[in-house]
PDB file of C-alpha atoms in Angstrom:
ATOM      1  CA  MET J   1      -0.012  -0.003  -0.011  1.00 71.00           C
ATOM      2  CA  LYS J   2       1.329   3.431  -0.963  1.00 85.00           C
ATOM      3  CA  ARG J   3       1.544   6.073   1.735  1.00 93.00           C
ATOM      4  CA  SER J   4       1.851   9.748   0.821  1.00 96.00           C
ATOM      5  CA  VAL J   5       4.215  11.749   2.919  1.00 97.00           C
ATOM      6  CA  PHE J   6       4.081  15.574   3.008  1.00 97.00           C
ATOM      7  CA  PHE J   7       6.929  17.733   4.156  1.00 96.00           C
ATOM      8  CA  ILE J   8       5.385  21.152   4.980  1.00 96.00           C
ATOM      9  CA  SER J   9       7.150  24.297   5.874  1.00 93.00           C
ATOM     10  CA  ASP J  10       6.753  27.996   6.054  1.00 90.00           C
ATOM     11  CA  GLY J  11      10.321  28.272   4.751  1.00 87.00           C
ATOM     12  CA  THR J  12      12.358  26.088   2.451  1.00 86.00           C
ATOM     13  CA  GLY J  13      11.184  22.742   3.733  1.00 87.00           C
ATOM     14  CA  ILE J  14      14.836  21.562   4.029  1.00 83.00           C
ATOM     15  CA  THR J  15      14.600  20.912   7.793  1.00 84.00           C
ATOM     16  CA  ALA J  16      11.335  18.956   7.511  1.00 89.00           C
ATOM     17  CA  GLU J  17      12.799  16.912   4.665  1.00 91.00           C
ATOM     18  CA  ALA J  18      16.067  16.180   6.445  1.00 85.00           C
ATOM     19  CA  LEU J  19      14.486  14.994   9.674  1.00 88.00           C
ATOM     20  CA  GLY J  20      11.523  13.312   7.913  1.00 90.00           C
ATOM     21  CA  ASN J  21      13.809  11.335   5.564  1.00 89.00           C
ATOM     22  CA  SER J  22      15.959  10.192   8.446  1.00 87.00           C
ATOM     23  CA  LEU J  23      12.922   8.855  10.299  1.00 89.00           C
ATOM     24  CA  LEU J  24      11.320   7.278   7.244  1.00 91.00           C
ATOM     25  CA  ALA J  25      14.565   5.550   6.401  1.00 88.00           C
ATOM     26  CA  GLN J  26      14.132   3.302   9.419  1.00 90.00           C
ATOM     27  CA  PHE J  27      11.136   1.573   7.786  1.00 90.00           C
ATOM     28  CA  ASP J  28      11.833  -0.913   4.949  1.00 86.00           C
ATOM     29  CA  GLY J  29       9.187  -2.320   2.699  1.00 86.00           C
ATOM     30  CA  VAL J  30       6.905   0.792   2.752  1.00 88.00           C
ATOM     31  CA  GLU J  31       6.052   2.440  -0.547  1.00 91.00           C
ATOM     32  CA  LEU J  32       6.230   6.189   0.029  1.00 94.00           C
ATOM     33  CA  GLU J  33       5.385   9.096  -2.265  1.00 95.00           C
ATOM     34  CA  LYS J  34       7.058  12.139  -0.877  1.00 95.00           C
ATOM     35  CA  ILE J  35       5.792  15.604  -1.512  1.00 96.00           C
ATOM     36  CA  THR J  36       7.383  18.887  -0.306  1.00 95.00           C
ATOM     37  CA  LEU J  37       5.201  21.904   0.184  1.00 95.00           C
ATOM     38  CA  PRO J  38       7.482  24.862   0.985  1.00 94.00           C
ATOM     39  CA  TYR J  39       6.592  28.426   1.877  1.00 94.00           C
ATOM     40  CA  ILE J  40       3.200  27.654   3.320  1.00 95.00           C
ATOM     41  CA  ASP J  41       3.227  31.029   5.095  1.00 93.00           C
ATOM     42  CA  SER J  42      -0.464  32.020   5.138  1.00 95.00           C
ATOM     43  CA  PRO J  43      -3.736  30.510   6.102  1.00 95.00           C
ATOM     44  CA  GLU J  44      -4.831  30.701   2.481  1.00 96.00           C
ATOM     45  CA  LYS J  45      -1.867  28.625   1.365  1.00 96.00           C
ATOM     46  CA  ALA J  46      -2.354  26.166   4.188  1.00 96.00           C
ATOM     47  CA  ALA J  47      -6.022  25.735   3.098  1.00 97.00           C
ATOM     48  CA  VAL J  48      -4.795  24.757  -0.456  1.00 97.00           C
ATOM     49  CA  ALA J  49      -2.305  22.416   1.116  1.00 97.00           C
ATOM     50  CA  VAL J  50      -5.117  20.703   3.112  1.00 97.00           C
ATOM     51  CA  GLN J  51      -7.017  20.185  -0.127  1.00 96.00           C
ATOM     52  CA  THR J  52      -3.841  18.451  -1.618  1.00 97.00           C
ATOM     53  CA  ILE J  53      -3.454  16.260   1.498  1.00 97.00           C
ATOM     54  CA  GLN J  54      -7.065  15.263   1.496  1.00 96.00           C
ATOM     55  CA  ALA J  55      -6.937  14.376  -2.240  1.00 96.00           C
ATOM     56  CA  ALA J  56      -3.948  12.117  -1.576  1.00 95.00           C
ATOM     57  CA  ALA J  57      -5.821  10.487   1.329  1.00 95.00           C
ATOM     58  CA  ALA J  58      -8.808   9.808  -0.992  1.00 95.00           C
ATOM     59  CA  GLN J  59      -6.590   8.392  -3.716  1.00 94.00           C
ATOM     60  CA  ASP J  60      -4.401   6.198  -1.442  1.00 94.00           C
ATOM     61  CA  GLY J  61      -7.303   4.964   0.793  1.00 94.00           C
ATOM     62  CA  VAL J  62      -5.262   5.595   3.824  1.00 95.00           C
ATOM     63  CA  ARG J  63      -4.375   8.832   5.745  1.00 95.00           C
ATOM     64  CA  PRO J  64      -1.098  10.576   4.656  1.00 97.00           C
ATOM     65  CA  ILE J  65       1.772  11.397   6.913  1.00 97.00           C
ATOM     66  CA  LEU J  66       2.467  15.098   7.474  1.00 96.00           C
ATOM     67  CA  ILE J  67       5.882  16.175   8.778  1.00 95.00           C
ATOM     68  CA  ASP J  68       5.985  19.960   9.288  1.00 93.00           C
ATOM     69  CA  THR J  69       8.098  22.794  10.668  1.00 90.00           C
ATOM     70  CA  ILE J  70       5.289  25.369  10.714  1.00 90.00           C
ATOM     71  CA  VAL J  71       5.712  27.933  13.558  1.00 83.00           C
ATOM     72  CA  ASN J  72       2.645  30.116  13.015  1.00 87.00           C
ATOM     73  CA  ASN J  73      -0.272  28.875  15.195  1.00 86.00           C
ATOM     74  CA  GLU J  74      -2.965  30.224  12.813  1.00 92.00           C
ATOM     75  CA  ILE J  75      -1.409  28.300   9.902  1.00 94.00           C
ATOM     76  CA  ARG J  76      -1.130  25.193  12.198  1.00 90.00           C
ATOM     77  CA  THR J  77      -4.838  25.458  12.986  1.00 93.00           C
ATOM     78  CA  VAL J  78      -5.788  25.208   9.333  1.00 96.00           C
ATOM     79  CA  LEU J  79      -3.472  22.227   8.861  1.00 95.00           C
ATOM     80  CA  ASN J  80      -5.050  20.489  11.754  1.00 93.00           C
ATOM     81  CA  GLY J  81      -8.257  20.316   9.769  1.00 92.00           C
ATOM     82  CA  CYS J  82      -6.911  17.476   7.585  1.00 93.00           C
ATOM     83  CA  ASP J  83      -6.892  13.802   8.493  1.00 92.00           C
ATOM     84  CA  ALA J  84      -3.266  12.861   8.576  1.00 95.00           C
ATOM     85  CA  LEU J  85      -0.677  11.534  10.993  1.00 95.00           C
ATOM     86  CA  LYS J  86       0.862  14.793  11.968  1.00 94.00           C
ATOM     87  CA  ILE J  87       4.504  15.075  13.252  1.00 92.00           C
ATOM     88  CA  ASP J  88       5.222  18.625  14.426  1.00 89.00           C
ATOM     89  CA  VAL J  89       9.045  18.842  14.343  1.00 82.00           C
ATOM     90  CA  PHE J  90       9.397  22.143  16.130  1.00 78.00           C
ATOM     91  CA  SER J  91       6.965  21.750  19.003  1.00 77.00           C
ATOM     92  CA  THR J  92       8.445  18.283  19.845  1.00 77.00           C
ATOM     93  CA  PHE J  93      11.814  19.913  20.586  1.00 80.00           C
ATOM     94  CA  ILE J  94      11.098  23.581  21.217  1.00 80.00           C
ATOM     95  CA  LYS J  95       8.940  23.046  24.294  1.00 80.00           C
ATOM     96  CA  PRO J  96      11.585  21.170  26.249  1.00 85.00           C
ATOM     97  CA  LEU J  97      14.183  23.743  25.252  1.00 86.00           C
ATOM     98  CA  GLU J  98      11.939  26.647  26.357  1.00 85.00           C
ATOM     99  CA  HIS J  99      11.735  24.928  29.694  1.00 86.00           C
ATOM    100  CA  GLU J 100      15.452  24.365  29.935  1.00 91.00           C
ATOM    101  CA  PHE J 101      16.450  27.797  28.972  1.00 92.00           C
ATOM    102  CA  GLY J 102      13.643  29.526  30.936  1.00 91.00           C
ATOM    103  CA  ILE J 103      12.663  31.742  27.979  1.00 89.00           C
ATOM    104  CA  ASP J 104      10.167  31.532  25.117  1.00 81.00           C
ATOM    105  CA  SER J 105      11.184  30.769  21.560  1.00 78.00           C
ATOM    106  CA  SER J 106      11.077  33.584  19.016  1.00 71.00           C
ATOM    107  CA  TYR J 107       9.230  31.300  16.629  1.00 62.00           C
ATOM    108  CA  SER J 108      10.960  32.955  13.689  1.00 57.00           C
ATOM    109  CA  VAL J 109      10.367  31.521  10.233  1.00 52.00           C
ATOM    110  CA  GLY J 110      13.456  30.419   8.224  1.00 52.00           C
ATOM    111  CA  LYS J 111      16.044  31.210  10.986  1.00 52.00           C
ATOM    112  CA  SER J 112      18.130  28.041  10.377  1.00 51.00           C
ATOM    113  CA  HIS J 113      18.610  28.785   6.697  1.00 49.00           C
ATOM    114  CA  GLY J 114      18.645  32.476   6.630  1.00 50.00           C
ATOM    115  CA  ILE J 115      21.804  34.412   5.895  1.00 46.00           C
ATOM    116  CA  VAL J 116      22.470  35.481   9.502  1.00 50.00           C
ATOM    117  CA  GLU J 117      26.122  36.199   8.967  1.00 58.00           C
ATOM    118  CA  ALA J 118      27.509  37.445   5.668  1.00 66.00           C
ATOM    119  CA  THR J 119      30.931  35.830   6.442  1.00 70.00           C
ATOM    120  CA  ARG J 120      29.532  32.357   6.877  1.00 73.00           C
ATOM    121  CA  TYR J 121      27.549  32.688   3.601  1.00 74.00           C
ATOM    122  CA  LYS J 122      30.638  33.957   1.762  1.00 80.00           C
ATOM    123  CA  ASP J 123      32.620  30.977   3.149  1.00 82.00           C
ATOM    124  CA  ARG J 124      30.070  28.529   1.775  1.00 80.00           C
ATOM    125  CA  ILE J 125      30.121  30.167  -1.728  1.00 85.00           C
ATOM    126  CA  ASP J 126      33.926  30.411  -1.769  1.00 90.00           C
ATOM    127  CA  SER J 127      34.254  26.680  -0.852  1.00 91.00           C
ATOM    128  CA  VAL J 128      31.802  25.614  -3.550  1.00 90.00           C
ATOM    129  CA  ASN J 129      33.760  27.728  -6.168  1.00 92.00           C
ATOM    130  CA  PHE J 130      36.979  26.184  -4.946  1.00 93.00           C
ATOM    131  CA  ALA J 131      35.619  22.712  -5.390  1.00 93.00           C
ATOM    132  CA  ILE J 132      34.466  23.503  -8.935  1.00 91.00           C
ATOM    133  CA  ASP J 133      37.743  25.277  -9.867  1.00 91.00           C
ATOM    134  CA  ASN J 134      39.793  22.351  -8.521  1.00 91.00           C
ATOM    135  CA  ASP J 135      37.761  19.387  -9.901  1.00 92.00           C
ATOM    136  CA  ASP J 136      39.604  16.556 -11.606  1.00 87.00           C
ATOM    137  CA  GLY J 137      43.098  18.030 -10.995  1.00 86.00           C
ATOM    138  CA  ALA J 138      42.320  21.164 -13.006  1.00 75.00           C
ATOM    139  CA  ARG J 139      44.466  23.535 -10.882  1.00 80.00           C
ATOM    140  CA  THR J 140      47.049  21.847  -8.821  1.00 90.00           C
ATOM    141  CA  LYS J 141      48.727  25.153  -8.088  1.00 86.00           C
ATOM    142  CA  GLN J 142      45.873  25.997  -5.668  1.00 91.00           C
ATOM    143  CA  TYR J 143      46.405  22.879  -3.537  1.00 95.00           C
ATOM    144  CA  ASP J 144      48.162  24.930  -0.913  1.00 94.00           C
ATOM    145  CA  ARG J 145      44.728  26.424  -0.105  1.00 94.00           C
ATOM    146  CA  ALA J 146      42.932  23.082   0.072  1.00 96.00           C
ATOM    147  CA  ASP J 147      41.772  21.612   3.326  1.00 96.00           C
ATOM    148  CA  ILE J 148      41.547  18.168   1.726  1.00 97.00           C
ATOM    149  CA  ILE J 149      42.470  16.589  -1.545  1.00 97.00           C
ATOM    150  CA  LEU J 150      40.541  13.456  -2.577  1.00 98.00           C
ATOM    151  CA  VAL J 151      42.346  11.028  -4.852  1.00 98.00           C
ATOM    152  CA  GLY J 152      41.041   7.954  -6.629  1.00 97.00           C
ATOM    153  CA  VAL J 153      40.191   6.433 -10.064  1.00 97.00           C
ATOM    154  CA  SER J 154      37.784   8.151 -12.340  1.00 95.00           C
ATOM    155  CA  ARG J 155      34.025   7.905 -11.271  1.00 94.00           C
ATOM    156  CA  CYS J 156      34.638   6.718  -7.703  1.00 96.00           C
ATOM    157  CA  GLY J 157      32.694   9.713  -6.157  1.00 95.00           C
ATOM    158  CA  LYS J 158      35.293  12.378  -5.753  1.00 96.00           C
ATOM    159  CA  THR J 159      33.439  15.285  -7.385  1.00 95.00           C
ATOM    160  CA  PRO J 160      30.044  14.917  -5.547  1.00 94.00           C
ATOM    161  CA  THR J 161      31.917  14.390  -2.235  1.00 96.00           C
ATOM    162  CA  CYS J 162      33.874  17.591  -2.721  1.00 95.00           C
ATOM    163  CA  LEU J 163      30.817  19.592  -3.567  1.00 94.00           C
ATOM    164  CA  TYR J 164      28.877  18.236  -0.550  1.00 92.00           C
ATOM    165  CA  MET J 165      31.731  18.997   1.833  1.00 94.00           C
ATOM    166  CA  ALA J 166      31.924  22.549   0.403  1.00 93.00           C
ATOM    167  CA  LEU J 167      28.195  23.237   0.532  1.00 88.00           C
ATOM    168  CA  GLN J 168      27.494  21.616   3.890  1.00 87.00           C
ATOM    169  CA  PHE J 169      30.695  22.253   5.852  1.00 91.00           C
ATOM    170  CA  GLY J 170      32.472  25.087   4.092  1.00 91.00           C
ATOM    171  CA  ILE J 171      35.455  22.829   3.370  1.00 95.00           C
ATOM    172  CA  ARG J 172      37.817  23.715   0.474  1.00 95.00           C
ATOM    173  CA  ALA J 173      37.970  20.305  -1.133  1.00 96.00           C
ATOM    174  CA  ALA J 174      39.940  19.539  -4.365  1.00 96.00           C
ATOM    175  CA  ASN J 175      40.171  16.218  -6.159  1.00 96.00           C
ATOM    176  CA  TYR J 176      42.727  14.524  -8.331  1.00 96.00           C
ATOM    177  CA  PRO J 177      41.864  11.575 -10.633  1.00 95.00           C
ATOM    178  CA  LEU J 178      44.576   8.876 -10.687  1.00 96.00           C
ATOM    179  CA  THR J 179      45.034   7.808 -14.327  1.00 93.00           C
ATOM    180  CA  GLU J 180      46.702   4.635 -15.634  1.00 90.00           C
ATOM    181  CA  GLU J 181      49.935   6.711 -16.142  1.00 92.00           C
ATOM    182  CA  ASP J 182      49.772   7.857 -12.495  1.00 93.00           C
ATOM    183  CA  LEU J 183      49.315   4.319 -11.197  1.00 90.00           C
ATOM    184  CA  GLU J 184      52.383   3.109 -13.122  1.00 89.00           C
ATOM    185  CA  LEU J 185      54.647   5.456 -11.187  1.00 91.00           C
ATOM    186  CA  ASP J 186      56.691   4.393  -8.186  1.00 88.00           C
ATOM    187  CA  GLY J 187      54.763   6.525  -5.697  1.00 94.00           C
ATOM    188  CA  LEU J 188      52.568   9.658  -5.903  1.00 96.00           C
ATOM    189  CA  PRO J 189      52.389  12.013  -8.920  1.00 95.00           C
ATOM    190  CA  GLU J 190      54.758  14.932  -8.527  1.00 94.00           C
ATOM    191  CA  SER J 191      51.907  17.453  -8.134  1.00 94.00           C
ATOM    192  CA  LEU J 192      50.563  15.558  -5.099  1.00 96.00           C
ATOM    193  CA  LYS J 193      53.870  14.885  -3.254  1.00 96.00           C
ATOM    194  CA  PRO J 194      54.027  18.242  -1.359  1.00 96.00           C
ATOM    195  CA  TYR J 195      50.488  17.781  -0.114  1.00 96.00           C
ATOM    196  CA  LYS J 196      50.594  14.206   1.140  1.00 96.00           C
ATOM    197  CA  ASP J 197      49.243  15.263   4.606  1.00 96.00           C
ATOM    198  CA  LYS J 198      46.070  16.568   2.768  1.00 97.00           C
ATOM    199  CA  LEU J 199      45.400  13.494   0.702  1.00 98.00           C
ATOM    200  CA  TYR J 200      42.484  11.106   1.276  1.00 98.00           C
ATOM    201  CA  GLY J 201      41.755   8.128  -0.966  1.00 98.00           C
ATOM    202  CA  LEU J 202      38.465   6.886  -2.380  1.00 98.00           C
ATOM    203  CA  THR J 203      38.072   3.361  -3.740  1.00 98.00           C
ATOM    204  CA  ILE J 204      35.085   1.407  -5.004  1.00 97.00           C
ATOM    205  CA  ASP J 205      34.002  -2.074  -5.862  1.00 97.00           C
ATOM    206  CA  PRO J 206      35.087  -2.815  -9.480  1.00 97.00           C
ATOM    207  CA  PHE J 207      31.641  -4.134 -10.516  1.00 97.00           C
ATOM    208  CA  GLN J 208      30.036  -0.897  -9.226  1.00 96.00           C
ATOM    209  CA  LEU J 209      32.685   1.146 -11.029  1.00 97.00           C
ATOM    210  CA  ALA J 210      32.160  -0.682 -14.336  1.00 97.00           C
ATOM    211  CA  ALA J 211      28.368  -0.109 -14.111  1.00 96.00           C
ATOM    212  CA  ILE J 212      28.930   3.646 -13.441  1.00 95.00           C
ATOM    213  CA  ARG J 213      31.428   4.006 -16.306  1.00 95.00           C
ATOM    214  CA  HIS J 214      29.291   2.017 -18.679  1.00 94.00           C
ATOM    215  CA  GLU J 215      26.626   4.756 -18.464  1.00 92.00           C
ATOM    216  CA  ARG J 216      29.203   7.366 -19.494  1.00 91.00           C
ATOM    217  CA  ARG J 217      31.134   5.286 -22.140  1.00 94.00           C
ATOM    218  CA  PRO J 218      29.339   2.087 -22.946  1.00 94.00           C
ATOM    219  CA  ASN J 219      31.228  -0.887 -24.391  1.00 93.00           C
ATOM    220  CA  SER J 220      34.655   0.775 -24.030  1.00 96.00           C
ATOM    221  CA  ARG J 221      37.927  -0.312 -22.531  1.00 96.00           C
ATOM    222  CA  TYR J 222      37.356   2.445 -19.893  1.00 96.00           C
ATOM    223  CA  SER J 223      34.144   0.794 -18.651  1.00 95.00           C
ATOM    224  CA  SER J 224      35.301  -2.861 -18.970  1.00 97.00           C
ATOM    225  CA  LEU J 225      35.398  -4.866 -15.756  1.00 97.00           C
ATOM    226  CA  THR J 226      38.986  -5.845 -16.405  1.00 97.00           C
ATOM    227  CA  GLN J 227      40.178  -2.286 -16.577  1.00 97.00           C
ATOM    228  CA  CYS J 228      38.088  -1.255 -13.578  1.00 97.00           C
ATOM    229  CA  ASP J 229      39.429  -4.232 -11.544  1.00 97.00           C
ATOM    230  CA  THR J 230      43.018  -3.407 -12.504  1.00 96.00           C
ATOM    231  CA  GLU J 231      42.714   0.263 -11.627  1.00 97.00           C
ATOM    232  CA  VAL J 232      41.117  -0.383  -8.290  1.00 97.00           C
ATOM    233  CA  ARG J 233      43.757  -2.919  -7.259  1.00 97.00           C
ATOM    234  CA  TYR J 234      46.529  -0.539  -8.284  1.00 96.00           C
ATOM    235  CA  VAL J 235      45.035   2.419  -6.530  1.00 97.00           C
ATOM    236  CA  GLU J 236      44.474   0.466  -3.271  1.00 97.00           C
ATOM    237  CA  GLN J 237      48.068  -0.730  -3.322  1.00 96.00           C
ATOM    238  CA  LEU J 238      49.161   2.855  -3.740  1.00 97.00           C
ATOM    239  CA  PHE J 239      47.111   4.050  -0.780  1.00 97.00           C
ATOM    240  CA  LYS J 240      48.621   1.281   1.495  1.00 97.00           C
ATOM    241  CA  GLN J 241      52.140   1.880   0.172  1.00 96.00           C
ATOM    242  CA  GLN J 242      51.834   5.606   0.887  1.00 97.00           C
ATOM    243  CA  GLN J 243      49.935   5.079   4.176  1.00 97.00           C
ATOM    244  CA  LEU J 244      47.058   7.227   2.995  1.00 97.00           C
ATOM    245  CA  PRO J 245      43.732   6.947   4.726  1.00 97.00           C
ATOM    246  CA  PHE J 246      40.951   5.744   2.325  1.00 97.00           C
ATOM    247  CA  ILE J 247      37.338   4.661   2.189  1.00 97.00           C
ATOM    248  CA  ASN J 248      35.455   2.269  -0.018  1.00 97.00           C
ATOM    249  CA  THR J 249      32.541   4.345  -1.313  1.00 96.00           C
ATOM    250  CA  THR J 250      30.477   1.365  -2.665  1.00 96.00           C
ATOM    251  CA  THR J 251      27.994   1.084   0.145  1.00 93.00           C
ATOM    252  CA  PHE J 252      28.080   4.640   1.618  1.00 93.00           C
ATOM    253  CA  SER J 253      26.087   7.770   0.728  1.00 91.00           C
ATOM    254  CA  ILE J 254      27.816  10.974  -0.078  1.00 92.00           C
ATOM    255  CA  GLU J 255      26.718  12.254   3.375  1.00 91.00           C
ATOM    256  CA  GLU J 256      28.402   9.304   5.066  1.00 93.00           C
ATOM    257  CA  ILE J 257      31.585   9.495   2.946  1.00 95.00           C
ATOM    258  CA  SER J 258      31.942  13.252   3.755  1.00 94.00           C
ATOM    259  CA  THR J 259      31.370  12.827   7.482  1.00 93.00           C
ATOM    260  CA  ARG J 260      33.870   9.986   7.730  1.00 94.00           C
ATOM    261  CA  ILE J 261      36.500  11.966   5.919  1.00 96.00           C
ATOM    262  CA  MET J 262      35.888  14.993   8.127  1.00 94.00           C
ATOM    263  CA  ALA J 263      36.266  12.717  11.266  1.00 93.00           C
ATOM    264  CA  ASP J 264      39.289  10.870   9.987  1.00 94.00           C
ATOM    265  CA  ARG J 265      41.165  13.992   9.069  1.00 94.00           C
ATOM    266  CA  GLY J 266      39.994  16.055  12.028  1.00 93.00           C
ATOM    267  CA  LEU J 267      38.540  18.737   9.803  1.00 94.00           C
ATOM    268  CA  LYS J 268      36.476  21.485  11.420  1.00 90.00           C
ATOM    269  CA  ARG J 269      33.358  22.926   9.849  1.00 87.00           C
ATOM    270  CA  ARG J 270      33.564  26.593   8.716  1.00 81.00           C
ATOM    271  CA  ILE J 271      29.729  26.807   8.715  1.00 75.00           C
ATOM    272  CA  ASN J 272      27.107  25.267  10.952  1.00 63.00           C
TER     273      ASN J 272
END
């Protein structure tokens, strides 16, 4: 049976999605249709949202799940008019915090994602630009500015990991693809040697790598299982020889990979 899940917010909906998805991930075998309704910031918009939720209930034959971060009581009253399992993210946590701090919450919309400090916002944008400029070994001369340099074979997850670390943590992350020529060397490529303390390796299951490469260049030597297996074996040998920390990305999400790298290297977030 399909269940509709609504993430509703008077802001972007990012907080409701993040917490909601973490909760829903604990339940296997449930078919979920997830719908995000951001900027429900007036009773009129809430009334339209209620109609959408009720329509989903009628179509599914079972009440939807509503995960919200609404702070306005008037809007909440309108949403309470629909038949759904309601999970109010803010009230669950804010009431105990109000009691602990001894003060009332400001109940401000969008505070967690607003540009509160221009410096923090600039750090985020600068880090993303750095990751883009230093993708695939494009500008090795900027490696002195990098917080971390990810190394690994082509298509093992370096680029999305760099971008995630830049966007979420404000980390200046570069990446360098190890080619066949690099792997034939006795040691690290010359451009990486001065920055060994910043290097972190990514590896991947050869079968997974072949499948990913096949989407990019089908039926090529680049995507063949033999080539993928050879490159992965060589790169793992290099990591061990050079005593570089590394992680196998096969079964981990970008979020997990990034967090493990941050912890292993002791990197501190620039943004929170």
